[in-house]
Tab-separated table of C-alpha atoms and ligand atoms in Angstrom:
chain	number	residue	atom	x	y	z
A	481	MET	CA	22.452	-8.922	-12.964
A	482	SER	CA	22.435	-9.949	-16.669
A	483	ALA	CA	19.345	-9.373	-18.852
A	484	GLU	CA	18.934	-13.138	-19.102
A	485	HIS	CA	19.128	-13.534	-15.330
A	486	ALA	CA	16.634	-10.699	-14.855
A	487	ALA	CA	14.186	-12.476	-17.139
A	488	ILE	CA	14.625	-15.801	-15.338
A	489	GLY	CA	14.330	-13.988	-12.020
A	490	GLY	CA	11.113	-12.300	-13.095
A	491	ASP	CA	9.562	-15.584	-14.201
A	492	THR	CA	10.568	-17.561	-11.146
A	493	ARG	CA	9.447	-14.719	-8.914
A	494	THR	CA	5.997	-14.530	-10.478
A	495	ALA	CA	5.623	-18.301	-10.428
A	496	LEU	CA	6.550	-18.485	-6.743
A	497	ALA	CA	4.329	-15.511	-5.858
A	498	ASP	CA	1.417	-17.308	-7.560
A	499	ARG	CA	2.117	-20.524	-5.681
A	500	ILE	CA	2.213	-18.651	-2.370
A	501	GLN	CA	-0.969	-16.736	-3.197
A	502	SER	CA	-2.862	-19.912	-4.133
A	503	ARG	CA	-1.401	-21.879	-1.165
A	504	ALA	CA	0.107	-24.345	-3.640
A	505	ALA	CA	3.633	-23.581	-2.382
A	506	ARG	CA	5.228	-26.510	-0.551
A	507	ILE	CA	6.908	-25.339	2.628
A	508	GLY	CA	9.834	-27.040	4.346
A	509	VAL	CA	10.660	-26.097	7.934
A	510	ILE	CA	14.132	-27.163	9.109
A	511	GLY	CA	14.401	-27.593	12.882
A	512	LEU	CA	11.209	-28.663	14.671
A	513	GLY	CA	11.773	-27.202	18.122
A	514	TYR	CA	10.095	-24.420	20.101
A	515	VAL	CA	10.148	-22.192	17.014
A	516	GLY	CA	9.900	-24.539	14.032
A	517	LEU	CA	7.049	-26.803	15.153
A	518	PRO	CA	4.528	-24.028	15.934
A	519	LEU	CA	5.445	-22.363	12.622
A	520	ALA	CA	5.021	-25.589	10.636
A	521	VAL	CA	1.617	-26.231	12.254
A	522	GLU	CA	0.527	-22.635	11.568
A	523	PHE	CA	1.428	-22.891	7.861
A	524	ALA	CA	-0.403	-26.241	7.625
A	525	ARG	CA	-3.452	-24.719	9.357
A	526	ASN	CA	-3.432	-22.023	6.677
A	527	GLY	CA	-3.675	-24.569	3.886
A	528	PHE	CA	-0.035	-25.042	2.872
A	529	ASP	CA	1.549	-28.428	2.340
A	530	VAL	CA	4.290	-28.534	4.985
A	531	THR	CA	7.195	-30.887	5.528
A	532	GLY	CA	9.154	-30.553	8.758
A	533	PHE	CA	12.811	-31.580	8.659
A	534	ASP	CA	14.751	-32.470	11.790
A	535	VAL	CA	17.910	-34.476	12.409
A	536	ASP	CA	16.318	-35.778	15.619
A	537	THR	CA	14.374	-38.867	14.540
A	538	ARG	CA	12.561	-39.005	17.891
A	539	LYS	CA	10.989	-35.639	17.109
A	540	THR	CA	10.006	-36.552	13.553
A	541	GLY	CA	8.579	-39.857	14.870
A	542	ASP	CA	6.596	-38.044	17.575
A	543	ILE	CA	5.148	-35.562	15.099
A	544	ASN	CA	4.108	-38.243	12.621
A	545	ALA	CA	2.507	-40.133	15.528
A	546	GLY	CA	0.612	-36.990	16.607
A	547	HIS	CA	2.561	-36.418	19.849
A	548	SER	CA	3.338	-32.778	20.532
A	549	TYR	CA	6.463	-32.249	22.657
A	550	ILE	CA	6.084	-28.450	22.590
A	551	PRO	CA	3.533	-27.215	25.168
A	552	ASP	CA	2.442	-24.344	22.876
A	553	VAL	CA	1.399	-26.797	20.138
A	554	LEU	CA	-1.889	-28.431	21.062
A	555	ALA	CA	-2.148	-32.120	20.253
A	556	SER	CA	-5.522	-31.348	18.599
A	557	ASP	CA	-3.872	-28.840	16.207
A	558	LEU	CA	-1.172	-31.369	15.360
A	559	HIS	CA	-3.821	-34.063	14.762
A	560	ASP	CA	-5.796	-31.732	12.491
A	561	ALA	CA	-2.672	-30.949	10.434
A	562	LEU	CA	-1.805	-34.648	10.127
A	563	ALA	CA	-5.384	-35.720	9.383
A	564	SER	CA	-5.665	-33.158	6.577
A	565	LYS	CA	-2.356	-34.525	5.229
A	566	LYS	CA	-0.961	-30.997	5.268
A	567	LEU	CA	1.932	-31.877	7.603
A	568	ARG	CA	4.545	-34.575	7.853
A	569	ALA	CA	8.025	-34.775	9.368
A	570	THR	CA	11.200	-36.395	8.107
A	571	SER	CA	14.948	-36.587	8.680
A	572	ASP	CA	15.597	-37.122	4.988
A	573	MET	CA	17.094	-33.841	3.803
A	574	SER	CA	17.328	-35.028	0.191
A	575	THR	CA	13.723	-33.973	-0.437
A	576	LEU	CA	14.463	-30.302	0.356
A	577	GLY	CA	14.795	-29.693	-3.387
A	578	SER	CA	11.080	-30.317	-3.880
A	579	MET	CA	10.118	-27.493	-1.494
A	580	ASP	CA	9.190	-24.042	-2.823
A	581	VAL	CA	9.965	-22.341	0.474
A	582	ILE	CA	12.479	-23.399	3.125
A	583	ASP	CA	12.364	-21.897	6.597
A	584	ILE	CA	15.423	-22.522	8.778
A	585	CYS	CA	14.737	-22.636	12.552
A	586	VAL	CA	17.779	-24.426	13.978
A	587	PRO	CA	19.587	-23.522	17.229
A	588	THR	CA	22.134	-20.702	17.475
A	589	PRO	CA	23.940	-21.326	20.768
A	590	LEU	CA	27.180	-19.893	22.107
A	591	ARG	CA	30.493	-21.669	22.344
A	592	LYS	CA	32.104	-21.943	25.794
A	593	THR	CA	34.091	-18.815	24.883
A	594	LYS	CA	30.761	-16.930	24.396
A	595	ASP	CA	31.390	-16.709	20.641
A	596	PRO	CA	28.526	-17.552	18.239
A	597	ASP	CA	28.207	-21.197	17.276
A	598	LEU	CA	26.772	-21.163	13.764
A	599	SER	CA	27.464	-24.856	13.161
A	600	PHE	CA	23.734	-25.785	13.162
A	601	VAL	CA	22.921	-23.023	10.693
A	602	VAL	CA	25.851	-24.032	8.480
A	603	LYS	CA	24.769	-27.704	8.476
A	604	ALA	CA	21.183	-26.778	7.608
A	605	VAL	CA	22.310	-24.403	4.835
A	606	GLU	CA	24.628	-27.104	3.443
A	607	ALA	CA	21.610	-29.384	3.173
A	608	VAL	CA	19.601	-26.648	1.414
A	609	ALA	CA	22.514	-25.835	-0.920
A	610	ALA	CA	22.850	-29.501	-1.921
A	611	THR	CA	19.448	-29.475	-3.616
A	612	LEU	CA	18.934	-25.748	-4.279
A	613	ARG	CA	17.078	-25.069	-7.534
A	614	PRO	CA	15.814	-21.943	-9.291
A	615	GLY	CA	12.601	-20.551	-7.864
A	616	GLN	CA	13.140	-21.483	-4.204
A	617	LEU	CA	12.725	-19.030	-1.348
A	618	VAL	CA	15.015	-19.621	1.644
A	619	ILE	CA	14.323	-17.834	4.936
A	620	LEU	CA	16.528	-17.885	8.010
A	621	GLU	CA	14.581	-17.487	11.269
A	622	SER	CA	17.269	-18.461	13.779
A	623	THR	CA	18.433	-15.521	15.897
A	624	THR	CA	21.896	-14.456	14.811
A	625	TYR	CA	24.294	-11.527	14.360
A	626	PRO	CA	23.836	-8.923	11.622
A	627	GLY	CA	25.524	-10.122	8.465
A	628	THR	CA	24.862	-13.859	8.869
A	629	THR	CA	22.374	-14.044	5.993
A	630	ASP	CA	24.364	-12.073	3.411
A	631	GLU	CA	27.899	-12.954	4.577
A	632	VAL	CA	27.488	-16.617	5.515
A	633	VAL	CA	24.264	-18.059	4.075
A	634	GLN	CA	24.168	-16.306	0.682
A	635	PRO	CA	27.706	-17.314	-0.433
A	636	MET	CA	27.025	-20.933	0.572
A	637	LEU	CA	23.834	-20.989	-1.487
A	638	GLU	CA	25.493	-19.284	-4.472
A	639	GLN	CA	28.441	-21.706	-4.577
A	640	LYS	CA	27.061	-23.725	-7.479
A	641	GLY	CA	26.315	-20.684	-9.613
A	642	LEU	CA	22.691	-19.819	-8.778
A	643	ARG	CA	22.256	-16.153	-7.810
A	644	ALA	CA	20.100	-14.703	-5.019
A	645	GLU	CA	17.337	-12.368	-6.248
A	646	ALA	CA	17.776	-13.728	-9.788
A	647	ASP	CA	17.483	-17.515	-9.471
A	648	PHE	CA	16.465	-18.037	-5.863
A	649	PHE	CA	15.313	-15.735	-3.059
A	650	LEU	CA	16.741	-15.233	0.404
A	651	ALA	CA	15.436	-13.407	3.458
A	652	PHE	CA	15.849	-13.163	7.210
A	653	SER	CA	12.800	-13.050	9.450
A	654	PRO	CA	13.404	-13.238	13.197
A	655	GLU	CA	11.202	-15.503	15.240
A	656	ARG	CA	9.623	-13.713	18.194
A	657	VAL	CA	7.571	-16.499	19.720
A	658	ASP	CA	7.334	-16.410	23.508
A	659	PRO	CA	6.816	-19.991	24.735
A	660	GLY	CA	4.074	-20.245	27.357
A	661	ASN	CA	2.540	-16.889	26.396
A	662	VAL	CA	-1.129	-17.509	25.664
A	663	SER	CA	-1.868	-13.889	24.704
A	664	PHE	CA	0.546	-13.753	21.759
A	665	THR	CA	1.067	-16.654	19.372
A	666	THR	CA	2.802	-17.330	16.056
A	667	ARG	CA	-0.265	-15.934	14.249
A	668	THR	CA	-0.657	-12.744	16.254
A	669	ILE	CA	2.963	-11.655	16.778
A	670	PRO	CA	3.946	-9.227	13.966
A	671	LYS	CA	6.663	-10.660	11.708
A	672	VAL	CA	9.660	-8.557	10.658
A	673	VAL	CA	10.994	-9.424	7.198
A	674	GLY	CA	14.140	-8.265	5.368
A	675	GLY	CA	15.392	-9.808	2.138
A	676	VAL	CA	18.721	-9.634	0.311
A	677	GLY	CA	16.821	-7.604	-2.288
A	678	PRO	CA	13.296	-6.330	-2.985
A	679	ALA	CA	12.077	-9.525	-4.664
A	680	SER	CA	13.141	-11.646	-1.690
A	681	THR	CA	11.567	-9.202	0.798
A	682	GLU	CA	8.299	-9.170	-1.145
A	683	LEU	CA	8.072	-12.955	-1.532
A	684	ALA	CA	8.892	-13.637	2.110
A	685	SER	CA	6.362	-10.987	3.180
A	686	ALA	CA	3.693	-12.542	0.967
A	687	LEU	CA	4.365	-15.901	2.559
A	688	TYR	CA	4.005	-14.633	6.120
A	689	ARG	CA	0.971	-12.505	5.282
A	690	SER	CA	-0.829	-15.740	4.478
A	691	ALA	CA	-0.313	-17.085	8.013
A	692	VAL	CA	0.552	-14.169	10.312
A	693	SER	CA	-1.656	-11.155	10.998
A	694	THR	CA	0.958	-8.377	10.571
A	695	VAL	CA	4.131	-8.241	8.472
A	696	VAL	CA	6.687	-5.448	8.950
A	697	GLN	CA	9.102	-5.025	6.037
A	698	VAL	CA	12.597	-3.655	6.609
A	699	SER	CA	15.227	-2.666	4.070
A	700	SER	CA	17.739	-5.508	4.488
A	701	THR	CA	18.536	-8.801	6.146
A	702	ARG	CA	20.974	-6.955	8.437
A	703	VAL	CA	18.274	-4.642	9.745
A	704	ALA	CA	16.004	-7.630	10.383
A	705	GLU	CA	18.822	-9.450	12.207
A	706	MET	CA	19.554	-6.355	14.283
A	707	VAL	CA	15.862	-5.862	15.185
A	708	LYS	CA	15.784	-9.193	16.984
A	709	LEU	CA	19.037	-8.492	18.789
A	710	LEU	CA	17.852	-5.054	19.868
A	711	GLU	CA	14.686	-6.612	21.305
A	712	ASN	CA	16.534	-9.265	23.273
A	713	THR	CA	19.354	-6.963	24.352
A	714	PHE	CA	16.709	-4.520	25.609
A	715	ARG	CA	15.342	-7.285	27.837
A	716	ALA	CA	18.749	-8.484	29.029
A	717	VAL	CA	19.901	-4.958	29.923
A	718	ASN	CA	16.667	-4.015	31.684
A	719	ILE	CA	16.661	-7.260	33.648
A	720	GLY	CA	20.294	-6.539	34.561
A	721	LEU	CA	19.288	-3.079	35.740
A	722	VAL	CA	16.421	-4.319	37.888
A	723	ASN	CA	18.586	-7.115	39.321
A	724	GLU	CA	21.110	-4.475	40.345
A	725	ILE	CA	18.317	-2.361	41.862
A	726	ALA	CA	17.177	-5.458	43.804
A	727	LEU	CA	20.659	-5.931	45.296
A	728	MET	CA	20.778	-2.227	46.105
A	729	CYS	CA	17.323	-2.284	47.745
A	730	HIS	CA	18.355	-5.243	49.888
A	731	LYS	CA	21.304	-3.232	51.232
A	732	MET	CA	18.980	-0.290	51.950
A	733	ASP	CA	16.279	-2.483	53.481
A	734	ILE	CA	13.712	-1.489	50.846
A	735	ASP	CA	11.258	-3.974	49.296
A	736	VAL	CA	12.146	-3.905	45.580
A	737	TRP	CA	8.874	-5.589	44.616
A	738	GLU	CA	6.844	-2.847	46.284
A	739	VAL	CA	8.988	-0.250	44.488
A	740	ILE	CA	8.336	-1.842	41.061
A	741	ASP	CA	4.606	-2.229	41.710
A	742	ALA	CA	4.335	1.466	42.546
A	743	ALA	CA	6.633	2.596	39.688
A	744	LYS	CA	4.583	0.763	37.108
A	745	THR	CA	1.547	2.879	37.912
A	746	LYS	CA	3.233	5.620	35.849
A	747	PRO	CA	1.252	5.518	32.614
A	748	PHE	CA	4.170	6.432	30.339
A	749	GLY	CA	7.947	6.175	30.180
A	750	PHE	CA	8.284	3.160	32.467
A	751	MET	CA	8.037	-0.535	31.752
A	752	PRO	CA	8.282	-3.036	34.621
A	753	PHE	CA	11.005	-5.679	34.592
A	754	TYR	CA	11.423	-8.011	37.530
A	755	PRO	CA	14.445	-9.330	39.386
A	756	GLY	CA	14.970	-13.065	39.485
A	757	PRO	CA	17.439	-15.886	40.035
A	758	GLY	CA	19.190	-15.266	36.691
A	759	LEU	CA	18.531	-15.467	32.959
A	760	GLY	CA	17.485	-18.648	31.184
A	761	GLY	CA	16.246	-20.036	27.896
A	762	HIS	CA	17.743	-20.088	24.442
A	763	CYS	CA	17.405	-16.325	23.840
A	764	ILE	CA	18.070	-13.667	26.478
A	765	PRO	CA	21.253	-15.144	28.011
A	766	ILE	CA	22.706	-15.832	24.542
A	767	ASP	CA	21.553	-13.463	21.820
A	768	PRO	CA	23.141	-10.244	23.199
A	769	PHE	CA	26.531	-11.977	22.990
A	770	TYR	CA	25.960	-12.578	19.268
A	771	LEU	CA	25.693	-8.816	18.995
A	772	SER	CA	28.676	-7.965	21.209
A	773	TRP	CA	30.795	-10.520	19.278
A	774	LYS	CA	29.881	-8.900	15.964
A	775	ALA	CA	30.429	-5.415	17.391
A	776	ARG	CA	33.903	-6.496	18.536
A	777	GLN	CA	34.756	-7.467	14.934
A	778	THR	CA	34.251	-3.809	14.059
A	779	GLY	CA	36.343	-2.592	16.996
A	780	PHE	CA	33.294	-1.565	19.034
A	781	GLU	CA	32.893	-2.587	22.665
A	782	ALA	CA	29.240	-3.249	23.647
A	783	ARG	CA	29.537	-2.176	27.280
A	784	PHE	CA	25.875	-2.363	28.333
A	785	ILE	CA	25.687	-5.960	27.109
A	786	GLU	CA	28.804	-7.035	28.972
A	787	LEU	CA	27.693	-5.266	32.168
A	788	ALA	CA	24.179	-6.739	32.075
A	789	GLY	CA	25.699	-10.178	31.452
A	790	HIS	CA	27.936	-9.685	34.464
A	791	VAL	CA	25.066	-8.659	36.793
A	792	ASN	CA	22.635	-11.299	35.534
A	793	SER	CA	25.087	-14.181	35.684
A	794	ALA	CA	25.873	-13.357	39.320
A	795	MET	CA	22.228	-13.824	40.395
A	796	PRO	CA	22.403	-17.588	41.162
A	797	ASP	CA	25.254	-16.803	43.556
A	798	TYR	CA	23.112	-14.139	45.190
A	799	VAL	CA	20.246	-16.632	45.614
A	800	VAL	CA	22.642	-18.983	47.372
A	801	THR	CA	23.687	-16.103	49.647
A	802	ARG	CA	20.009	-15.570	50.511
A	803	VAL	CA	19.654	-19.300	51.252
A	804	ALA	CA	22.692	-19.024	53.546
A	805	ASP	CA	21.059	-15.980	55.243
A	806	ALA	CA	17.825	-17.916	55.697
A	807	LEU	CA	19.562	-20.956	57.180
A	808	ASN	CA	21.748	-18.729	59.316
A	809	SER	CA	18.622	-17.210	60.866
A	810	VAL	CA	17.818	-20.635	62.329
A	811	ARG	CA	21.463	-21.404	63.175
A	812	LYS	CA	22.022	-23.819	60.316
A	813	ALA	CA	24.623	-24.111	57.576
A	814	ILE	CA	24.109	-24.958	53.901
A	815	ASN	CA	26.364	-27.956	54.451
A	816	GLN	CA	24.172	-31.032	55.057
A	817	SER	CA	20.931	-29.005	54.897
A	818	ARG	CA	18.062	-30.466	52.884
A	819	ILE	CA	17.060	-27.785	50.431
A	820	HIS	CA	14.050	-28.180	48.163
A	821	ILE	CA	13.594	-26.145	44.996
A	822	PHE	CA	10.165	-25.316	43.579
A	823	GLY	CA	10.367	-24.831	39.794
A	824	VAL	CA	13.490	-25.591	37.781
A	825	ALA	CA	12.397	-24.673	34.224
A	826	TYR	CA	13.886	-21.352	33.147
A	827	LYS	CA	10.535	-19.588	33.338
A	828	ARG	CA	6.924	-19.993	34.371
A	829	ASP	CA	4.781	-22.729	32.795
A	830	VAL	CA	7.330	-24.069	30.288
A	831	ASN	CA	9.355	-27.295	30.239
A	832	ASP	CA	12.470	-25.629	28.802
A	833	MET	CA	15.582	-26.199	30.927
A	834	ARG	CA	18.082	-24.555	28.596
A	835	GLU	CA	20.392	-22.216	30.527
A	836	SER	CA	18.019	-22.439	33.497
A	837	PRO	CA	19.473	-20.609	36.514
A	838	ALA	CA	18.020	-23.361	38.726
A	839	LEU	CA	20.777	-25.639	37.402
A	840	ASP	CA	23.408	-23.169	38.623
A	841	ILE	CA	21.661	-22.862	41.982
A	842	ILE	CA	21.576	-26.654	42.374
A	843	GLU	CA	25.261	-26.825	41.472
A	844	LEU	CA	26.277	-24.034	43.862
A	845	LEU	CA	24.265	-25.507	46.742
A	846	ARG	CA	25.702	-28.972	46.181
A	847	GLN	CA	29.230	-27.581	46.059
A	848	ARG	CA	28.536	-26.280	49.552
A	849	GLY	CA	27.387	-29.677	50.775
A	850	ALA	CA	23.588	-29.245	50.537
A	851	ILE	CA	21.257	-32.166	49.827
A	852	VAL	CA	19.097	-30.781	47.018
A	853	SER	CA	15.752	-31.971	45.647
A	854	TYR	CA	13.104	-30.309	43.471
A	855	THR	CA	9.490	-30.160	42.315
A	856	ASP	CA	8.528	-29.143	38.784
A	857	PRO	CA	5.377	-30.438	37.090
A	858	PHE	CA	6.900	-29.595	33.681
A	859	VAL	CA	10.264	-31.267	34.252
A	860	PRO	CA	9.962	-34.876	35.469
A	861	GLU	CA	13.710	-35.341	35.768
A	862	VAL	CA	16.934	-33.388	35.738
A	863	ILE	CA	20.323	-34.892	35.060
A	864	HIS	CA	22.876	-33.155	37.233
A	865	GLY	CA	26.506	-34.183	37.533
A	866	GLY	CA	25.672	-37.532	35.943
A	867	GLU	CA	22.953	-38.186	38.534
A	868	VAL	CA	19.248	-38.341	37.686
A	869	MET	CA	17.114	-36.188	39.998
A	870	GLN	CA	13.383	-36.834	39.910
A	871	SER	CA	10.671	-34.285	40.559
A	872	ILE	CA	8.871	-34.840	43.871
A	873	PRO	CA	5.055	-34.387	43.669
A	874	PHE	CA	3.914	-31.008	45.009
A	875	ASP	CA	1.710	-32.387	47.831
A	876	GLN	CA	4.559	-34.531	49.110
A	877	ALA	CA	7.036	-31.655	48.809
A	878	VAL	CA	4.960	-29.167	50.823
A	879	SER	CA	4.343	-31.666	53.580
A	880	THR	CA	8.002	-32.623	54.004
A	881	SER	CA	10.127	-30.779	56.558
A	882	TRP	CA	13.042	-29.434	54.497
A	883	ASP	CA	15.609	-27.183	56.093
A	884	CYS	CA	14.818	-24.580	53.438
A	885	ALA	CA	12.525	-24.259	50.414
A	886	VAL	CA	13.453	-22.081	47.421
A	887	VAL	CA	11.000	-20.780	44.808
A	888	ALA	CA	13.158	-20.595	41.682
A	889	THR	CA	10.358	-20.622	39.071
A	890	ASP	CA	6.822	-19.406	39.733
A	891	HIS	CA	4.694	-21.955	37.872
A	892	THR	CA	1.023	-20.997	38.088
A	893	SER	CA	-0.059	-24.452	39.262
A	894	PHE	CA	1.861	-24.170	42.555
A	895	ASP	CA	-0.223	-23.339	45.615
A	896	TYR	CA	1.860	-20.491	47.054
A	897	SER	CA	-0.153	-20.272	50.250
A	898	ARG	CA	1.085	-23.785	51.059
A	899	ILE	CA	4.678	-22.960	50.100
A	900	GLY	CA	4.398	-19.752	52.139
A	901	ALA	CA	3.315	-21.776	55.173
A	902	MET	CA	6.605	-23.719	55.162
A	903	PRO	CA	8.977	-22.697	57.963
A	904	LEU	CA	11.908	-21.347	55.889
A	905	VAL	CA	11.392	-20.088	52.334
A	906	VAL	CA	13.586	-18.137	49.912
A	907	ASP	CA	11.300	-16.667	47.249
A	908	THR	CA	13.210	-15.430	44.179
A	909	ARG	CA	10.032	-14.491	42.247
A	910	ASN	CA	7.853	-12.725	44.788
A	911	ALA	CA	5.347	-15.535	44.296
A	912	VAL	CA	4.526	-16.033	47.975
A	913	LYS	CA	2.218	-13.133	48.707
A	914	GLY	CA	1.550	-11.572	52.043
A	915	ASP	CA	3.502	-9.482	54.497
A	916	ALA	CA	7.114	-9.987	55.369
A	917	ARG	CA	7.451	-12.486	58.196
A	918	ALA	CA	10.233	-14.350	59.923
A	919	GLY	CA	11.285	-17.292	57.785
A	920	LEU	CA	10.295	-15.722	54.441
A	921	PHE	CA	13.262	-14.348	52.523
A	922	ARG	CA	12.525	-12.492	49.291
A	923	LEU	CA	15.141	-11.664	46.684
B	696	NAD	N1	12.823	-20.855	22.027
B	696	NAD	C1	12.471	-19.575	21.898
B	696	NAD	O1	11.749	-19.042	22.731
B	696	NAD	C2	12.917	-18.739	20.713
B	696	NAD	C3	12.244	-17.540	20.442
B	696	NAD	C4	12.630	-16.764	19.373
B	696	NAD	C5	13.719	-17.190	18.600
B	696	NAD	N2	14.382	-18.340	18.881
B	696	NAD	C6	15.489	-18.719	18.008
B	696	NAD	O2	15.035	-19.734	17.113
B	696	NAD	C7	16.068	-20.675	16.849
B	696	NAD	C8	15.598	-22.064	17.207
B	696	NAD	O3	15.331	-22.130	18.598
B	696	NAD	P1	14.452	-23.262	19.255
B	696	NAD	O4	14.180	-22.819	20.644
B	696	NAD	O5	13.286	-23.625	18.386
B	696	NAD	O6	15.504	-24.484	19.259
B	696	NAD	P2	15.195	-26.014	19.535
B	696	NAD	O7	16.459	-26.607	20.048
B	696	NAD	O8	13.945	-26.160	20.334
B	696	NAD	O9	14.887	-26.611	18.093
B	696	NAD	C9	15.835	-26.677	17.094
B	696	NAD	C10	15.658	-27.975	16.333
B	696	NAD	O10	16.571	-27.987	15.236
B	696	NAD	C11	17.001	-29.305	15.038
B	696	NAD	N3	18.218	-29.277	14.252
B	696	NAD	C12	19.474	-28.923	14.629
B	696	NAD	N4	20.299	-28.966	13.572
B	696	NAD	C13	19.578	-29.365	12.512
B	696	NAD	C14	19.875	-29.592	11.144
B	696	NAD	N5	21.107	-29.397	10.667
B	696	NAD	N6	18.898	-30.009	10.336
B	696	NAD	C15	17.645	-30.210	10.818
B	696	NAD	N7	17.295	-30.000	12.099
B	696	NAD	C16	18.249	-29.576	12.930
B	696	NAD	C17	17.161	-29.846	16.444
B	696	NAD	O11	17.137	-31.265	16.465
B	696	NAD	C18	15.953	-29.228	17.146
B	696	NAD	O12	14.828	-30.069	17.089
B	696	NAD	C19	17.275	-20.189	17.644
B	696	NAD	O13	18.068	-19.385	16.844
B	696	NAD	C20	16.649	-19.350	18.738
B	696	NAD	O14	17.539	-18.358	19.221
B	696	NAD	C21	13.985	-19.137	19.914
């Protein structure tokens, strides 16, 4: 870094630090989904002036009208932020240049080949680069492979001659929000921060300290990127392990749920994970493959990740086998049976359908000739194979005589005693309590 650059860097750094400290910094959040909207509202609640940017004009319109489409963001919190004029949303990316801080929270899906699809990140960074000016702090929050921030984002931002750490600042801070979790929120979940250099790490940490209770600094963007992937790979592998144990227990006629309940009484060295119909959501089924892809570039084969992916992705098939077992016990076939699914969101008490295993189960049952319907208070309709399926109200669903009912997602609002009283039930979540009985098939 030249002496001149160092001087500019020092000035811009101090000016930005002051603006963060005094809450005068204007914050732009790109991508107003499950991650970006709660973050934008949290910054606004803490006194910052926040502009949310999203290419989806329905979302920006909803926010400006005070409609929250993310269950974790209370309408009252959104109203407060709008009423205090601390929050607004727009699709006009040209105003990004007037932000002091830009937080990128866009999707990072996989391609069909299971390779990372960074196209959303690239588009968002192109928009930031178009108006980048000295003194801005750019933070990537989207989950991605180690090296994305310094190998992909930094060169794009430096294309017009501005330099990270000298003219602008760049950090990675993984988002750890757990939608539907009322115990841990954006404010209370510790935030890991790694910058491309010490100035970027310090500025990004200062920003989060003003809105989040704990900030954990790490030495680089790569470490911060890897932290998130370790966390999610840990979950994917442990879920894979317990799914395999569930299949094993079934063969040995052992109740896996009873085993886990007893094992978790050990006060150290064990953490319970639960079997289920398969992985869902935008994180656990996807993020580990970002890591295995990057590992492959270095000639390293991530075997645990591939194996867990293999076991977990076979679970919808296993559920269908259990449905076939259940129907077989009453001398019926899947073909032409009316099968009703309780819960289609990928997990309890959320409306997120991304990668939901229920979609695979519906597909597999239909391929075998079943007539499938569903109930989910969070998901009014599902489009499957070009056809719109509508959620059937719970009371109607439990009083209809289906050939088989399947609990795919254990929403807390379901009355499991009523589901459990239905003649033939496959319970993939151990939600129907009580002793084993004829007609109740657990995973
Ligand atoms: N959902 C979770 O539970 C969760 C938790 C932790 C981390 N993450 C990570 O956070 C990131 C975002 O996930 P999400 O669940 O919030 O996704 P999301 O799909 O809910 O929201 C992303 C938003 O970005 C918008 N967008 C896409 N491209 C854009 C662009 N170029 N400019 C402006 N807006 C754009 C989309 O319209 C959408 O509203 C992902 O990398 C994900 O892996 C998600």
